[in-house]
Short mmCIF file of C-alpha atoms in Angstrom, two decimals:
data_model
loop_
_atom_site.label_atom_id
_atom_site.label_comp_id
_atom_site.label_asym_id
_atom_site.label_seq_id
_atom_site.Cartn_x
_atom_site.Cartn_y
_atom_site.Cartn_z
CA MET C 1 -6.49 -6.05 -20.55
CA ARG C 2 -9.91 -6.95 -22.03
CA ASN C 3 -8.27 -10.86 -22.47
CA ILE C 4 -7.43 -10.28 -18.60
CA SER C 5 -10.16 -8.81 -17.45
CA SER C 6 -12.62 -11.24 -19.26
CA ARG C 7 -11.17 -13.90 -16.71
CA ILE C 8 -10.33 -12.25 -13.79
CA LYS C 9 -12.27 -8.88 -12.33
CA HIS C 10 -10.57 -9.18 -8.97
CA ILE C 11 -7.48 -8.28 -7.84
CA PHE C 12 -5.36 -7.95 -4.33
CA VAL C 13 -2.20 -6.57 -4.25
CA MET C 14 -0.14 -7.02 -1.13
CA VAL C 15 2.63 -4.65 0.56
CA ASP C 16 4.58 -5.84 3.34
CA GLU C 17 6.81 -3.39 5.51
CA ILE C 18 5.71 -0.08 3.66
CA THR C 19 6.60 1.77 6.54
CA GLY C 20 10.47 0.12 6.43
CA ASP C 21 11.19 1.75 3.15
CA GLU C 22 11.60 5.60 2.35
CA ASN C 23 9.28 5.25 -1.07
CA GLY C 24 6.73 2.58 0.21
CA VAL C 25 4.07 5.69 0.30
CA ASN C 26 5.32 6.63 -3.15
CA LEU C 27 5.36 2.62 -4.53
CA LEU C 28 1.77 2.48 -2.74
CA HIS C 29 0.43 5.73 -4.60
CA GLU C 30 2.03 4.12 -7.89
CA ILE C 31 0.33 0.47 -7.27
CA SER C 32 -2.99 2.21 -6.89
CA LYS C 33 -2.86 5.12 -9.64
CA PHE C 34 -2.31 1.77 -12.15
CA PHE C 35 -5.24 0.12 -11.16
CA ARG C 36 -7.17 3.30 -11.63
CA GLN C 37 -6.54 3.61 -15.05
CA PHE C 38 -8.23 0.11 -15.66
CA THR C 39 -10.95 -0.35 -13.32
CA GLU C 40 -13.30 1.83 -15.00
CA GLU C 41 -12.91 0.63 -18.65
CA TYR C 42 -12.15 -2.89 -17.75
CA GLY C 43 -14.35 -3.31 -14.73
CA PHE C 44 -11.71 -4.68 -12.17
CA ASN C 45 -11.97 -5.00 -8.43
CA TYR C 46 -9.01 -3.85 -7.12
CA LYS C 47 -7.44 -3.92 -3.80
CA ILE C 48 -4.66 -3.18 -1.92
CA ILE C 49 -3.73 -4.80 0.99
CA VAL C 50 -0.87 -3.05 3.14
CA ALA C 51 0.76 -5.71 6.06
CA ASP C 52 2.96 -3.16 8.45
CA ALA C 53 3.13 -3.51 12.77
CA SER C 54 3.27 0.09 12.47
CA ILE C 55 -0.08 0.64 11.16
CA VAL C 56 -2.59 0.45 13.20
CA ASN C 57 -5.26 3.26 13.37
CA PRO C 58 -7.02 5.76 11.17
CA ASP C 59 -4.47 8.47 12.96
CA VAL C 60 -1.34 6.66 11.63
CA ILE C 61 -3.06 5.86 8.36
CA ASN C 62 -4.06 9.89 7.95
CA GLN C 63 -0.61 10.93 8.79
CA HIS C 64 1.49 8.58 7.12
CA PHE C 65 -0.12 7.94 3.55
CA SER C 66 -1.44 11.19 2.31
CA SER C 67 1.64 12.64 1.18
CA THR C 68 3.81 11.22 -1.68
CA VAL C 69 6.98 13.11 -0.52
CA SER C 70 9.65 10.80 0.20
CA GLU C 71 10.58 10.45 4.07
CA PRO C 72 13.15 8.39 6.57
CA ASN C 73 12.59 4.64 7.37
CA LYS C 74 10.52 5.14 10.93
CA ILE C 75 8.25 3.04 13.02
CA PHE C 76 5.38 4.56 14.42
CA PHE C 77 4.43 4.62 18.16
CA ARG C 78 1.02 6.37 19.78
CA GLN C 79 -0.32 5.73 22.90
CA ASN C 80 -2.75 3.19 22.93
CA PHE C 81 -6.32 3.54 25.34
CA SER C 82 -8.40 0.72 24.16
CA LYS C 83 -7.28 -2.76 25.10
CA ASN C 84 -5.46 -4.85 22.99
CA LEU C 85 -7.94 -7.64 21.34
CA PRO C 86 -6.17 -10.48 19.44
CA LEU C 87 -7.88 -9.53 16.59
CA SER C 88 -9.70 -6.11 15.71
CA ILE C 89 -11.62 -4.69 13.14
CA GLU C 90 -11.93 -0.56 11.84
CA ASN C 91 -13.71 0.69 9.42
CA PHE C 92 -13.24 4.34 8.62
CA THR C 93 -12.94 6.55 5.02
CA PHE C 94 -9.50 8.05 3.35
CA LYS C 95 -8.86 9.76 0.71
CA LYS C 96 -12.96 9.09 -0.29
CA LYS C 97 -12.84 5.36 -0.27
CA PRO C 98 -13.59 2.70 2.65
CA VAL C 99 -10.85 1.44 4.60
CA THR C 100 -10.81 -1.52 6.62
CA ILE C 101 -7.90 -2.07 9.55
CA ILE C 102 -7.47 -5.53 10.72
CA ASN C 103 -5.02 -5.49 13.23
CA SER C 104 -3.86 -9.46 14.70
CA ASN C 105 -2.27 -7.76 17.30
CA ALA C 106 -1.63 -11.43 19.44
CA TYR C 107 -2.09 -13.28 16.17
CA PRO C 108 1.49 -16.04 15.99
CA ALA C 109 2.68 -15.07 12.68
CA LYS C 110 5.12 -18.22 12.19
CA ILE C 111 1.46 -20.17 11.82
CA LEU C 112 -0.07 -17.99 9.39
CA LYS C 113 -0.45 -19.28 5.63
CA ILE C 114 -1.22 -17.34 2.66
CA THR C 115 -1.80 -18.98 -0.71
CA TYR C 116 -1.54 -16.26 -3.89
CA GLU C 117 -0.39 -16.44 -7.41
CA LEU C 118 2.37 -13.53 -8.47
CA PHE C 119 2.53 -12.08 -11.53
CA ILE C 120 5.43 -10.66 -12.38
CA LYS C 121 5.04 -8.09 -15.81
CA SER C 122 9.33 -6.79 -16.31
CA ILE C 123 10.10 -4.21 -18.34
CA GLU C 124 13.56 -2.92 -19.65
CA PHE C 125 15.32 -0.77 -17.60
CA HIS C 126 16.98 3.11 -19.12
CA GLU C 127 18.54 5.14 -17.21
CA GLU C 128 17.57 8.28 -18.68
CA LEU C 129 14.14 7.65 -18.00
CA TYR C 130 14.70 6.79 -14.58
CA LEU C 131 16.70 9.60 -13.77
CA GLN C 132 13.87 11.76 -15.54
CA LYS C 133 11.60 10.75 -13.26
CA ASN C 134 13.33 10.98 -10.29
CA LYS C 135 14.21 14.59 -10.83
CA PRO C 136 10.74 16.38 -9.56
CA LEU C 137 11.99 13.74 -6.09
CA LYS C 138 15.18 14.91 -6.01
CA GLU C 139 14.15 18.47 -6.34
CA ALA C 140 11.25 18.18 -3.39
CA VAL C 141 14.33 16.19 -0.90
CA GLN C 142 16.64 19.26 -1.44
CA LYS C 143 14.28 22.15 -0.65
#
């Protein structure tokens, strides 16, 4: 990590359609937990970008991301009393951290271009370890 932090200080992680998977919130929490362990010691500045049409305001974010309990796939609907601007920005606090919501309500995604570099770390799958780590989740869901 020391070698990486000498070259890279800013890390952006983007997760798309997080509400479309029952373990999406848990994935988000694990990504955040992973980077938090290196932030202080190595000086990383990490940002997690969540791209999801269902995540549109602080109420939905607080409702959906506060708990890591596995939930079925869902789409959030809320009545919106404000005028839908093509692009809006809203700042608020979530889990004592500043958060920015950027809504692109009318932006044609077919012309949106994002350039990024992909870094993949592969790990060997061990079924016993997998079953052991999923046991608390299975017990929580079966309650």
